[in-house]
PDB file of C-alpha atoms in Angstrom:
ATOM      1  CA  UNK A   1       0.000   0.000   0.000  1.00  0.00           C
ATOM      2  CA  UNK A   2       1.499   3.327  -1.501  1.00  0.00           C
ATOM      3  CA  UNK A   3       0.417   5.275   0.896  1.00  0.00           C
ATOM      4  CA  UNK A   4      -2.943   5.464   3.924  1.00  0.00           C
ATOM      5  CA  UNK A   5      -6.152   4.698   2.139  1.00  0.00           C
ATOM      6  CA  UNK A   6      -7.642   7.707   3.776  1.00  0.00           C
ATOM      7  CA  UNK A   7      -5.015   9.724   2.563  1.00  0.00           C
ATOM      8  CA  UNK A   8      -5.444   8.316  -0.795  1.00  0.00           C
ATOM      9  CA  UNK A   9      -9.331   9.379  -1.036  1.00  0.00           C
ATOM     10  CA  UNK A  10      -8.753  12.855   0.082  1.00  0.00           C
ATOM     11  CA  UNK A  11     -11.328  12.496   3.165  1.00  0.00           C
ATOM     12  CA  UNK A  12     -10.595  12.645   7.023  1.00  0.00           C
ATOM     13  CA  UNK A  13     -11.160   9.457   8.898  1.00  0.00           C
ATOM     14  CA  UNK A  14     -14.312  10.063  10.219  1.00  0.00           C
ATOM     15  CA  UNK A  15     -15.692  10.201   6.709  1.00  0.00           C
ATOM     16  CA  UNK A  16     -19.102   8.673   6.261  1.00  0.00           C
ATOM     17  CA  UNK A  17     -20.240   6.508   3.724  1.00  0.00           C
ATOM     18  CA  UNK A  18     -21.250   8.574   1.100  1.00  0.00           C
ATOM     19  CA  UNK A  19     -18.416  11.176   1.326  1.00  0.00           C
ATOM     20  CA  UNK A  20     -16.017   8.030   0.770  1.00  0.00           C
ATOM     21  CA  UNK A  21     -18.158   6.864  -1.737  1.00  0.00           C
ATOM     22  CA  UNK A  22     -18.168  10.632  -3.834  1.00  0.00           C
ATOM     23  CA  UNK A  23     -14.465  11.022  -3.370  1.00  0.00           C
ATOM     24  CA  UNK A  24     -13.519   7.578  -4.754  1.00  0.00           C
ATOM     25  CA  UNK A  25     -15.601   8.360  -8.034  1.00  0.00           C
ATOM     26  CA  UNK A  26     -14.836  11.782  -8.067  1.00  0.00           C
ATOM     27  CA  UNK A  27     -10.803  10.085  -8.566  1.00  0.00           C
ATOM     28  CA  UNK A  28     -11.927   7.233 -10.200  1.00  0.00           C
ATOM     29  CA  UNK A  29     -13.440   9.493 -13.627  1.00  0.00           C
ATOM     30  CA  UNK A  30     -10.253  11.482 -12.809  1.00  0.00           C
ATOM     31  CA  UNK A  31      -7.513   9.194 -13.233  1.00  0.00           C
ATOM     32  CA  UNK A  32      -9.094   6.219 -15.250  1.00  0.00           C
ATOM     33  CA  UNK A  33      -6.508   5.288 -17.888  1.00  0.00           C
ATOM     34  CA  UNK A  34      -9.029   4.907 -20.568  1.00  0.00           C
ATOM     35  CA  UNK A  35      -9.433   9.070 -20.052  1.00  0.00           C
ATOM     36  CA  UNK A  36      -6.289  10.021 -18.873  1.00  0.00           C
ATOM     37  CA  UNK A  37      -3.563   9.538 -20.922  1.00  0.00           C
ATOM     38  CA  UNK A  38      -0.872  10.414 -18.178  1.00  0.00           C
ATOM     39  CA  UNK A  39       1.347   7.932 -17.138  1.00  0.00           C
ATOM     40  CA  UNK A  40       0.826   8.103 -13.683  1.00  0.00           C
ATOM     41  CA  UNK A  41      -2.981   7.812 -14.194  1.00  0.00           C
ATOM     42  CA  UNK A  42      -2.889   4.370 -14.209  1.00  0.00           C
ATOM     43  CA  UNK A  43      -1.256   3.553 -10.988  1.00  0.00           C
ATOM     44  CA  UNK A  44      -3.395   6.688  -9.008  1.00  0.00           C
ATOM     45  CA  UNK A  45      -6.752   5.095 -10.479  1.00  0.00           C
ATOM     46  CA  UNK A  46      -5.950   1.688  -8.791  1.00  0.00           C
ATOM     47  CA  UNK A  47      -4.858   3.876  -5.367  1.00  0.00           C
ATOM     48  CA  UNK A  48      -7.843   4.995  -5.534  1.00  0.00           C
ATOM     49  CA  UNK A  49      -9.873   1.737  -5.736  1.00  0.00           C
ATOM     50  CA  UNK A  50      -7.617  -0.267  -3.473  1.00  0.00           C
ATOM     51  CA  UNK A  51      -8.547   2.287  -0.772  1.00  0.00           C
ATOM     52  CA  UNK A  52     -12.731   2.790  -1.445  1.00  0.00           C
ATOM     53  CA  UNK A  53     -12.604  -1.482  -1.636  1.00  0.00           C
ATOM     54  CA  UNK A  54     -11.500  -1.247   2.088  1.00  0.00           C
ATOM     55  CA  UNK A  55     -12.650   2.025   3.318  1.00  0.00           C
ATOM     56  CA  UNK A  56     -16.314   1.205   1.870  1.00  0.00           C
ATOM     57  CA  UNK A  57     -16.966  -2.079   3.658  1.00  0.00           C
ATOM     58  CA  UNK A  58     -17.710  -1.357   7.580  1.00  0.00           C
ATOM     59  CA  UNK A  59     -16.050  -4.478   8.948  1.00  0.00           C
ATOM     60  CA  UNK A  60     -12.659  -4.423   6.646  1.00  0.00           C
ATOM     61  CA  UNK A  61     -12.111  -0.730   7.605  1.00  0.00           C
ATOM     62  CA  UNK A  62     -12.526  -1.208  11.096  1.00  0.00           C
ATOM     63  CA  UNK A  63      -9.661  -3.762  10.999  1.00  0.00           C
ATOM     64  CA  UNK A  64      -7.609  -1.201   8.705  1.00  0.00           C
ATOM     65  CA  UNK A  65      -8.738   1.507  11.247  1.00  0.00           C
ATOM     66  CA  UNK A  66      -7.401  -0.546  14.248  1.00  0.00           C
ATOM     67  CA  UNK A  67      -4.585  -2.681  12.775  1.00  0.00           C
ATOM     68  CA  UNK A  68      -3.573  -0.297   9.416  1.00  0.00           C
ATOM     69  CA  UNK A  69      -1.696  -1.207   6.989  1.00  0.00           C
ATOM     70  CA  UNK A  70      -0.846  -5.000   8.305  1.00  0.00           C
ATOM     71  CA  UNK A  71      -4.635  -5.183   8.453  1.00  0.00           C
ATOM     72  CA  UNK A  72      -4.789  -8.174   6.062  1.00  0.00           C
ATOM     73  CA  UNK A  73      -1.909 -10.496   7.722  1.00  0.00           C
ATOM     74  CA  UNK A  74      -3.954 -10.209  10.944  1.00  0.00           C
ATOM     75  CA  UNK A  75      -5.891 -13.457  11.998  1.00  0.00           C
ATOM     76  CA  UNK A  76      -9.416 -13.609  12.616  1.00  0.00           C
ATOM     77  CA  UNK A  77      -9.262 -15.033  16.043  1.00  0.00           C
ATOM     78  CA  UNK A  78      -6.741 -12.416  16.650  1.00  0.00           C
ATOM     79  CA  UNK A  79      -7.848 -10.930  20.247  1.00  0.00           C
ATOM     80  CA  UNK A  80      -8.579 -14.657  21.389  1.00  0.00           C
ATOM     81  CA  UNK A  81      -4.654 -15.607  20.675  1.00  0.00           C
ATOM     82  CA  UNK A  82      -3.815 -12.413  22.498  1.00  0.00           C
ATOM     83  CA  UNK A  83      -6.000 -13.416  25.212  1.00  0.00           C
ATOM     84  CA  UNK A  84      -4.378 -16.648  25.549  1.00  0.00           C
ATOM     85  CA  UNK A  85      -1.054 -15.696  25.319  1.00  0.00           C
ATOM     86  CA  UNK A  86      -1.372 -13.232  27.994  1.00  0.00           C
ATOM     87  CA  UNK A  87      -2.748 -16.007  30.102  1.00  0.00           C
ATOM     88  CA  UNK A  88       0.696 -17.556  29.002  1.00  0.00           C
ATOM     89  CA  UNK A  89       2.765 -14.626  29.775  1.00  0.00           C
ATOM     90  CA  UNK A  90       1.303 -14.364  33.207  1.00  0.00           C
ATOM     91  CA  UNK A  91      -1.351 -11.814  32.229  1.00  0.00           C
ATOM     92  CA  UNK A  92       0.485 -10.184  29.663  1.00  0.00           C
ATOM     93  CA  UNK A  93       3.726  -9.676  31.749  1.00  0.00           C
ATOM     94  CA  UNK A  94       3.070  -5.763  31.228  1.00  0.00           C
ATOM     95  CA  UNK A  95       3.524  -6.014  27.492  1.00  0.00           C
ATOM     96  CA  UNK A  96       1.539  -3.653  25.229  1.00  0.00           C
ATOM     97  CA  UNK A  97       0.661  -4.758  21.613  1.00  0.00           C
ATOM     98  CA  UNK A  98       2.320  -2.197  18.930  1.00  0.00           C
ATOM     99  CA  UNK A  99       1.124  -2.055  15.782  1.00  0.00           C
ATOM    100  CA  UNK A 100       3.656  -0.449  13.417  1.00  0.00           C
ATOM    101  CA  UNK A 101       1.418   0.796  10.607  1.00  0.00           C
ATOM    102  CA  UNK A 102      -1.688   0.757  12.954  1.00  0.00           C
ATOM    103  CA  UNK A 103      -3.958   3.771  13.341  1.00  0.00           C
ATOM    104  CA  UNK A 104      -5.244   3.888  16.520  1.00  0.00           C
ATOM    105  CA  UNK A 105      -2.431   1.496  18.505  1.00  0.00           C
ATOM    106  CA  UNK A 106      -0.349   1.573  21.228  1.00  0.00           C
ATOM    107  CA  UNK A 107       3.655   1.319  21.965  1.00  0.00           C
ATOM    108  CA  UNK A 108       5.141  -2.158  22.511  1.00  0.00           C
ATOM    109  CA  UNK A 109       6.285  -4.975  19.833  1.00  0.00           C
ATOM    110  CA  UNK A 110       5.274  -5.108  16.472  1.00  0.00           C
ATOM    111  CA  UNK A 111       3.573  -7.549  14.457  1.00  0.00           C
ATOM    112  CA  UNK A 112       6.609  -9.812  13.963  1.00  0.00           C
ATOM    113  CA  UNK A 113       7.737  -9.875  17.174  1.00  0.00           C
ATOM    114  CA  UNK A 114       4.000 -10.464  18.063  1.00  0.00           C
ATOM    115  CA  UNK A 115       3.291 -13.308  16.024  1.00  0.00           C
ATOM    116  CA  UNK A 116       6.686 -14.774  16.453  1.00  0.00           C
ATOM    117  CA  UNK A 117       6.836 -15.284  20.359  1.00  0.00           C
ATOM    118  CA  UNK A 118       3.037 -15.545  20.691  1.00  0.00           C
ATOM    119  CA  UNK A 119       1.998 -18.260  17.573  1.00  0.00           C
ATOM    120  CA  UNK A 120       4.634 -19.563  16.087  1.00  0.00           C
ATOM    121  CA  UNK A 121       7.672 -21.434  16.749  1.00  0.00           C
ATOM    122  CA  UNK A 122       7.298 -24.143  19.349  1.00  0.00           C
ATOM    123  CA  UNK A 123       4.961 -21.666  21.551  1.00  0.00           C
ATOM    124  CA  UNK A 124       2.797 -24.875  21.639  1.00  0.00           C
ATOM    125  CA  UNK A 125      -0.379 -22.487  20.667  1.00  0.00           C
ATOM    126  CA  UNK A 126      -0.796 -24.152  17.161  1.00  0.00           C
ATOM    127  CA  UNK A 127      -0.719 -23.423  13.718  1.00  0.00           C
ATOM    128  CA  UNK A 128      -1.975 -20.441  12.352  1.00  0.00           C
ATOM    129  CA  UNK A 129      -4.296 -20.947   9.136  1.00  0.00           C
ATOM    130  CA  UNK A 130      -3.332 -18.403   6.091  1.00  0.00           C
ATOM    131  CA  UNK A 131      -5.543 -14.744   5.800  1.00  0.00           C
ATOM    132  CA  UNK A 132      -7.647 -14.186   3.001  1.00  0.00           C
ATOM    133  CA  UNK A 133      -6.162 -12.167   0.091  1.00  0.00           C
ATOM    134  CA  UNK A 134      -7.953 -10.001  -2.939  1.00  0.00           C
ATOM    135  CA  UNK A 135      -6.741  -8.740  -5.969  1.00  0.00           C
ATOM    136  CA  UNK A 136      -8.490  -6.898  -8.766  1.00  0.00           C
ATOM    137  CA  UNK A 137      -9.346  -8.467 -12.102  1.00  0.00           C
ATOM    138  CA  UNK A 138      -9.648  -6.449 -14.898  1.00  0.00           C
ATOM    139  CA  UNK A 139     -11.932  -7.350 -17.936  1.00  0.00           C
ATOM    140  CA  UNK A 140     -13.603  -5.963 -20.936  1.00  0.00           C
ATOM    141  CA  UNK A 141     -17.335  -5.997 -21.306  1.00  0.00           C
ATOM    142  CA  UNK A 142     -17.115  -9.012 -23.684  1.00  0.00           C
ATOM    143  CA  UNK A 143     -14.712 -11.063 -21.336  1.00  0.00           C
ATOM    144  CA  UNK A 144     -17.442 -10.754 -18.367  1.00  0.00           C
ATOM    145  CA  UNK A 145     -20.323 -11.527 -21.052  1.00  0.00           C
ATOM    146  CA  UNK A 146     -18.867 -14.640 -22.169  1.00  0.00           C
ATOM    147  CA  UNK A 147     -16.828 -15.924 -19.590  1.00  0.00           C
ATOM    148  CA  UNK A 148     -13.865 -18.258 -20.106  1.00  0.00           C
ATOM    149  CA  UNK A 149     -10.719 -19.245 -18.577  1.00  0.00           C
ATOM    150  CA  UNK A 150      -7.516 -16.449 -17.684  1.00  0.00           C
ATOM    151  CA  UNK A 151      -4.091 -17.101 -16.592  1.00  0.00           C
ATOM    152  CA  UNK A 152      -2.908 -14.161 -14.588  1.00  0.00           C
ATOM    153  CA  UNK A 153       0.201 -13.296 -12.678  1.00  0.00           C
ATOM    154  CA  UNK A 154       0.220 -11.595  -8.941  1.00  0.00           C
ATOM    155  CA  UNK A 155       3.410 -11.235  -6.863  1.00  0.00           C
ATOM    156  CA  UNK A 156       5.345 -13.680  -9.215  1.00  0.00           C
ATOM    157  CA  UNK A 157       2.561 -16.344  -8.652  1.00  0.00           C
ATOM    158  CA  UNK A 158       0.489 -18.177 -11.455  1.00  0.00           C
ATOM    159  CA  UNK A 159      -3.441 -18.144 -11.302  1.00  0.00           C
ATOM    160  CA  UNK A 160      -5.820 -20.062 -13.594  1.00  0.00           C
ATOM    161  CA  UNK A 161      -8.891 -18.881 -13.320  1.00  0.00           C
ATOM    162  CA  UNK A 162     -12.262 -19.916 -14.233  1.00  0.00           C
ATOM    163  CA  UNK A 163     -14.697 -16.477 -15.110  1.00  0.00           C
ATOM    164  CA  UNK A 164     -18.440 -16.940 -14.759  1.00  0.00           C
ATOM    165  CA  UNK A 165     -20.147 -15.811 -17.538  1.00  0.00           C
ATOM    166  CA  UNK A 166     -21.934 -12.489 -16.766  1.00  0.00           C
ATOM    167  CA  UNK A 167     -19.851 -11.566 -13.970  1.00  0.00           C
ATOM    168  CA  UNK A 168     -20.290  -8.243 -12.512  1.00  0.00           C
ATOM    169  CA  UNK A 169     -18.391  -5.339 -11.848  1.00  0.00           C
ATOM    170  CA  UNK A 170     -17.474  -5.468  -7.723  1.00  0.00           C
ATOM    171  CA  UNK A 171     -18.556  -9.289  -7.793  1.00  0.00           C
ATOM    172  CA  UNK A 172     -15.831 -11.153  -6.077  1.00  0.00           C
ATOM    173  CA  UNK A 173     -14.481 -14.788  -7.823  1.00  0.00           C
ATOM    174  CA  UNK A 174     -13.101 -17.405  -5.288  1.00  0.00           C
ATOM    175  CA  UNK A 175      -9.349 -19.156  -5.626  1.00  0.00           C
ATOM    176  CA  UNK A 176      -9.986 -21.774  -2.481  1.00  0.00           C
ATOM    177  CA  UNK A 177      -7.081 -22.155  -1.118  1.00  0.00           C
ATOM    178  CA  UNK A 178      -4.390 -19.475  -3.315  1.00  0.00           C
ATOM    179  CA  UNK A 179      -4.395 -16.873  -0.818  1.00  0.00           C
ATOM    180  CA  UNK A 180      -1.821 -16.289   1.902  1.00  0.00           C
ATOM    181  CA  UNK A 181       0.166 -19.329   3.343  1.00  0.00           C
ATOM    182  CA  UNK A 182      -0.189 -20.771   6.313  1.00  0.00           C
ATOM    183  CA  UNK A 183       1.678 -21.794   9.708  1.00  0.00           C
ATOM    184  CA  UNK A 184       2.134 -24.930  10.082  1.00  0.00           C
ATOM    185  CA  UNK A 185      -1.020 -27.846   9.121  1.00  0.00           C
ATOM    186  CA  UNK A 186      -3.399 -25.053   9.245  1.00  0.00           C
ATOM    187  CA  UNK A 187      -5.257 -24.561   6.265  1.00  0.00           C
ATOM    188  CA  UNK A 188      -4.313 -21.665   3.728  1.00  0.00           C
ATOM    189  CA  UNK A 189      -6.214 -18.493   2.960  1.00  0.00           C
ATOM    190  CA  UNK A 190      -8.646 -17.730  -0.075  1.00  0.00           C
ATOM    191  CA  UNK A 191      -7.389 -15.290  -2.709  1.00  0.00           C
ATOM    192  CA  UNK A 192     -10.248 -13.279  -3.954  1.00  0.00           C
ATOM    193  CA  UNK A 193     -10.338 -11.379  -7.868  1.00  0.00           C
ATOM    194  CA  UNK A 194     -12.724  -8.719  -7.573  1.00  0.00           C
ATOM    195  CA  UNK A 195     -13.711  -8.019 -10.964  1.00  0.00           C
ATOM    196  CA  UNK A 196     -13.618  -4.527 -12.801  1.00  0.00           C
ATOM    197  CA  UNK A 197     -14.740  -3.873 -16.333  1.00  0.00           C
ATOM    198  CA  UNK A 198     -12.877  -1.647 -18.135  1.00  0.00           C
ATOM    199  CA  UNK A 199     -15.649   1.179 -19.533  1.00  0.00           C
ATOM    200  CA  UNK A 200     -16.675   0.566 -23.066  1.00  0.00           C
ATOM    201  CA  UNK A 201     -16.837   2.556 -26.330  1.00  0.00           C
ATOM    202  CA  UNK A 202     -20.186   1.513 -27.497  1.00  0.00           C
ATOM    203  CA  UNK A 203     -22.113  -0.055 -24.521  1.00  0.00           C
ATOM    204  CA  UNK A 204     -23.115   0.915 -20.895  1.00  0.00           C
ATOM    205  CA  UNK A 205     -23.812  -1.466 -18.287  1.00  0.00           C
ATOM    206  CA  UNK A 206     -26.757  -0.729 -15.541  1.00  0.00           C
ATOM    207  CA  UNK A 207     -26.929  -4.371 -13.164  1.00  0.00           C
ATOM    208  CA  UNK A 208     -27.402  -6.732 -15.978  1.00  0.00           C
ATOM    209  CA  UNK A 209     -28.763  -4.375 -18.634  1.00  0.00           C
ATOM    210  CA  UNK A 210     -26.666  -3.080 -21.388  1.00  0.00           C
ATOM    211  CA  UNK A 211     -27.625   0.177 -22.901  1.00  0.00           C
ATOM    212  CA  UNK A 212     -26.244   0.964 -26.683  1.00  0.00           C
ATOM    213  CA  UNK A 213     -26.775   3.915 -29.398  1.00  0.00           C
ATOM    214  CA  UNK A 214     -28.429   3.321 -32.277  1.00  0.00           C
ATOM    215  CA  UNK A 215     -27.908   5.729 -35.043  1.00  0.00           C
ATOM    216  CA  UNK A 216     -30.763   5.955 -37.614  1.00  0.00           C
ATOM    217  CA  UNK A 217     -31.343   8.161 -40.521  1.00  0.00           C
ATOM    218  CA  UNK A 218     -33.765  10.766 -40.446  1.00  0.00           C
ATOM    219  CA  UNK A 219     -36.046   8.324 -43.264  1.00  0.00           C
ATOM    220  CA  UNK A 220     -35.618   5.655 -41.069  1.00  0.00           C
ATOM    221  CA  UNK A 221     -37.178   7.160 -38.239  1.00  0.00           C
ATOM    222  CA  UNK A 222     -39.898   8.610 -40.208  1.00  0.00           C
ATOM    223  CA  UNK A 223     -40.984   5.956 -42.091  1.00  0.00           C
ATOM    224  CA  UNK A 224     -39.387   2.761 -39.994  1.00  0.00           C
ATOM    225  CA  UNK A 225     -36.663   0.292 -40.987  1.00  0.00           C
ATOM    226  CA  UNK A 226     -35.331  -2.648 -39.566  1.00  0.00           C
ATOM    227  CA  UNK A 227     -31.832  -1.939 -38.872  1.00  0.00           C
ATOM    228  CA  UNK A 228     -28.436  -3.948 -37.295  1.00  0.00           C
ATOM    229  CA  UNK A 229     -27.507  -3.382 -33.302  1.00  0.00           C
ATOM    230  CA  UNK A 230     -23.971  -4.655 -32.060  1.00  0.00           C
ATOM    231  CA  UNK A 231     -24.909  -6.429 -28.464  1.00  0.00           C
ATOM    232  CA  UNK A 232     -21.553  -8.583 -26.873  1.00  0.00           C
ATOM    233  CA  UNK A 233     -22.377 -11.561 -28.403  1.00  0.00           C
ATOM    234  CA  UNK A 234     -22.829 -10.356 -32.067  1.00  0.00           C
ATOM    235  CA  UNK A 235     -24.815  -8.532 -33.808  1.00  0.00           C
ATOM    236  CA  UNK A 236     -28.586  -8.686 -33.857  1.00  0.00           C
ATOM    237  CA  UNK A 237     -31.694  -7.055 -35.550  1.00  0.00           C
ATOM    238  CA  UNK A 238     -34.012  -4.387 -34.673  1.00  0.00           C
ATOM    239  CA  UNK A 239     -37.290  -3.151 -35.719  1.00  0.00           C
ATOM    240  CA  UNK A 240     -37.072   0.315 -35.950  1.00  0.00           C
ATOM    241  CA  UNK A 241     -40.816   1.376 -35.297  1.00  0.00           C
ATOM    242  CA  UNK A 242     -42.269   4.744 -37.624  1.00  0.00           C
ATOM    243  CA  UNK A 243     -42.243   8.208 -36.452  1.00  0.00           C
ATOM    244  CA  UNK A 244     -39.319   7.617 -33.770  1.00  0.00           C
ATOM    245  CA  UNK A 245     -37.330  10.143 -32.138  1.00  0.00           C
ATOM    246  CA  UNK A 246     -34.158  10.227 -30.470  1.00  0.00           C
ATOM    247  CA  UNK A 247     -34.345   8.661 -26.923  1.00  0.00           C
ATOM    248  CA  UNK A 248     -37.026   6.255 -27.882  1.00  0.00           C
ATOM    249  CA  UNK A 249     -35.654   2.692 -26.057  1.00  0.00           C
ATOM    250  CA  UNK A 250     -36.206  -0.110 -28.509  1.00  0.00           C
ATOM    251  CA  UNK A 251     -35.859  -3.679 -25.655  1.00  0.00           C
ATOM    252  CA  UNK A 252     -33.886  -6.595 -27.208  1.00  0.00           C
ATOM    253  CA  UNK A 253     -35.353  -9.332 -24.561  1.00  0.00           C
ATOM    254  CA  UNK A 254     -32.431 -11.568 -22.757  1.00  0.00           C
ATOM    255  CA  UNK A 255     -29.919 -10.055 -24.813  1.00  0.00           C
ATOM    256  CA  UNK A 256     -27.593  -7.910 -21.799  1.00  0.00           C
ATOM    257  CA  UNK A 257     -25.173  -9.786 -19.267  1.00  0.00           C
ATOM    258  CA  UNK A 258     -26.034 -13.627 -18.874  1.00  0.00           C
ATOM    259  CA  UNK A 259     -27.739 -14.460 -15.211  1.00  0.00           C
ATOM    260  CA  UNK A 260     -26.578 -17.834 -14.372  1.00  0.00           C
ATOM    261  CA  UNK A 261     -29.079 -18.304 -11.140  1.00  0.00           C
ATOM    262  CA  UNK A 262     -31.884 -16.230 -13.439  1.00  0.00           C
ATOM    263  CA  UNK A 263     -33.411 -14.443 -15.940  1.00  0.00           C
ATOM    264  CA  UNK A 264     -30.834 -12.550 -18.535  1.00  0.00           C
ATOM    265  CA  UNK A 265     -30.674  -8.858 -18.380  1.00  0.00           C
ATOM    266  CA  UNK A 266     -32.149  -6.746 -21.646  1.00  0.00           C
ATOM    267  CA  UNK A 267     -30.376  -4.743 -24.153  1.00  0.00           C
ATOM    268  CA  UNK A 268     -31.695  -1.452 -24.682  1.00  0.00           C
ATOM    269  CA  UNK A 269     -30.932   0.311 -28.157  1.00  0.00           C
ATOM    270  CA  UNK A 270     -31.579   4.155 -28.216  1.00  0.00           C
ATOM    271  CA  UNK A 271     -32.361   5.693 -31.124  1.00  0.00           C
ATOM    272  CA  UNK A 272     -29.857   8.738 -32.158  1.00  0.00           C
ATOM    273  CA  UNK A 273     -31.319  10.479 -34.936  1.00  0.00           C
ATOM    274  CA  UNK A 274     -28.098  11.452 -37.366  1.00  0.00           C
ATOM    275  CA  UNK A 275     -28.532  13.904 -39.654  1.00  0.00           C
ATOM    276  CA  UNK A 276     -25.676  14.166 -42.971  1.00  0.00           C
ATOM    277  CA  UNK A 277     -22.616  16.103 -42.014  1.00  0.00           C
ATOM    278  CA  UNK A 278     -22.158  16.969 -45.560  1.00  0.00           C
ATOM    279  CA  UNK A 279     -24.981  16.591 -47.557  1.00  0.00           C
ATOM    280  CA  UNK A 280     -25.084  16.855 -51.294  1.00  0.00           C
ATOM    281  CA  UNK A 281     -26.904  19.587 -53.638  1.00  0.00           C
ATOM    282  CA  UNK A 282     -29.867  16.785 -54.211  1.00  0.00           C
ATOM    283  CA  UNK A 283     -29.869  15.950 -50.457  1.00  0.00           C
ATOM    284  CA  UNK A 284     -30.323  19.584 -49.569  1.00  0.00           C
ATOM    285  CA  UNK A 285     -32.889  20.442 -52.506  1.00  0.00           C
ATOM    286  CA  UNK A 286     -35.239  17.260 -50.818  1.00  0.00           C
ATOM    287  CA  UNK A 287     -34.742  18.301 -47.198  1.00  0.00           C
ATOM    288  CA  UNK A 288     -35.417  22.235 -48.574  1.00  0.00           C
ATOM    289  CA  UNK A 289     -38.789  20.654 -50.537  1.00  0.00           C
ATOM    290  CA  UNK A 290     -39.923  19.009 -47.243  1.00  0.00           C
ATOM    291  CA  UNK A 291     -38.968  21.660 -45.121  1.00  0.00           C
ATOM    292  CA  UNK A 292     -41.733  23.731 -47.335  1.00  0.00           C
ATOM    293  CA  UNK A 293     -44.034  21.292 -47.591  1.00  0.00           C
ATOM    294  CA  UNK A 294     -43.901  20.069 -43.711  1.00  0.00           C
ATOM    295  CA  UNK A 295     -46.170  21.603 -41.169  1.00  0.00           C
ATOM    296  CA  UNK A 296     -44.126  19.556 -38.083  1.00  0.00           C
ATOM    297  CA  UNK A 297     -43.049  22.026 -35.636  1.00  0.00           C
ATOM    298  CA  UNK A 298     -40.883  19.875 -32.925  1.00  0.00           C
ATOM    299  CA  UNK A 299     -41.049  22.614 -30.685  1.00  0.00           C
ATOM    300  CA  UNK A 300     -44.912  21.889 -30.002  1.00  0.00           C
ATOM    301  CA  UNK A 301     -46.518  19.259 -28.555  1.00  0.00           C
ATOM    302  CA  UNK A 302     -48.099  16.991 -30.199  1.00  0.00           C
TER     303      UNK A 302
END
């Protein structure tokens, strides 16, 4: 960790939720490398999202709150080994528990020096299993709509990993066993991806709906056409009904993300009325013959 997550954010630490939650998108449209170009971008945007993923879930920032930046190597049953070893140590033998990158600790021994005499080595107080890990892992909209199989790399280590199709952004995909190791027989941690989709060109993601433009000539929406839409898994066709305007939602049933415990979400097309950039002498005589010849007035209601 670069540097403290509240720090990071730009909020003090008695921020609420939704002041955490404005700041991180507030950095997050900031510094995403798909809109800013700047090399540094990059490694700020993930900053960023490393400290709202802990910051914005009560329970993980309460451990970051009270054990910092260590907060991930620290056991679950942590106050219960304490407890015991003070029992050990004749009540604690007037030794206070230091945390070095802690927020809220007090002076003593650090984590090391902790775990060492307290846990491990021939203390007799068992093994201790491994702690849960999480990464992020980054996909494009058509990755998380299909699903598949990725080999990825973290801290020099190899991951194969199987991708639901229709993940979510924020949903988090389980590695039993691949997170951090253990002490002794006890059993390792989990290593959780928590997946991000990278923001797309052409379609928008709401839950499991994808939203898409749909240009259409001015004929077409006059008179109605049926006309292609891209989706993620191809293309498909539409029925462009007459008399449409921009803004007008044409529903492409089952055709958004894939829902493997349900229904699929929709694909909604919106209809963007283009209009020639450049049109030609005949193109502007017929628009200039309808334009005298039409009584529509889109400024009225109809």
């Amino acid at each position: 960790m670069a540097r403290d997550y509240y720090e990071a954010l730009g909020v003090p630490r008695d921020a609420g939720t939704e002041e955490i939650q404005q700041a991180y998108r507030k950095l997050a449209r900031k510094y995403h490398p798909d809109v800013n170009k700047d090399p540094t971008a990059e490694d700020l945007f993930k900053e960023a999202n490393e400290a709202y993923q802990v910051l914005s879930d009560p329970d993980t920032r309460k451990r970051y709150d009270r054990f910092g930046a260590d907060f991930r190597h620290v056991p679950d049953d942590y106050d219960e080994r304490v407890r015991a070893s003070a029992g050990r140590y004749g009540g604690g033998g007037g030794r206070r528990v230091h945390f070095r990158h802690g927020v809220g600790g007090e002076g003593g021994v650090d984590f090391e020096d902790l775990f060492g005499q307290m846990f491990g080595g021939g203390g007799g107080y068992g093994p201790i299993p491994g702690a849960d890990q999480e990464a992020e892992l980054e996909l494009t909209l058509e990755e998380a709509y299909r699903g598949g199989k990725r080999t990825l790399r973290l801290d020099g280590r190899q991951y194969d990993v199987d991708i639901p199709a229709g993940v979510l952004d924020g949903q988090r995909i389980r590695l039993a066993g691949q997170g951090g190791r253990s002490n002794g027989d006890a059993p390792p941690g989990d290593l959780y991806l928590v997946v991000r989709i990278k923001p797309h060109s052409r379609f928008r993601v709401q839950g499991r709906d994808i939203y898409v433009d749909l240009p259409v000539s001015p004929w077409e929406a006059v008179l109605g056409s049926t006309v292609v839409v891209p989706t993620p898994g191809g293309e498909a066709k539409v029925k462009v009904v007459p008399g449409s305007s921009t803004g007008r939602k044409l529903r492409l049933r089952g055709e958004g993300m894939p829902n493997p415990r349900g229904a699929n979400g929709n694909l909604y097309a919106e209809i963007k009325v283009m209009v020639p950039p450049k049109p030609t002498a005949r193109e502007r005589e017929l628009f200039q013959q309808l334009a005298t010849e039409s009584n529509f007035d889109p400024r009225k209601e109809t």
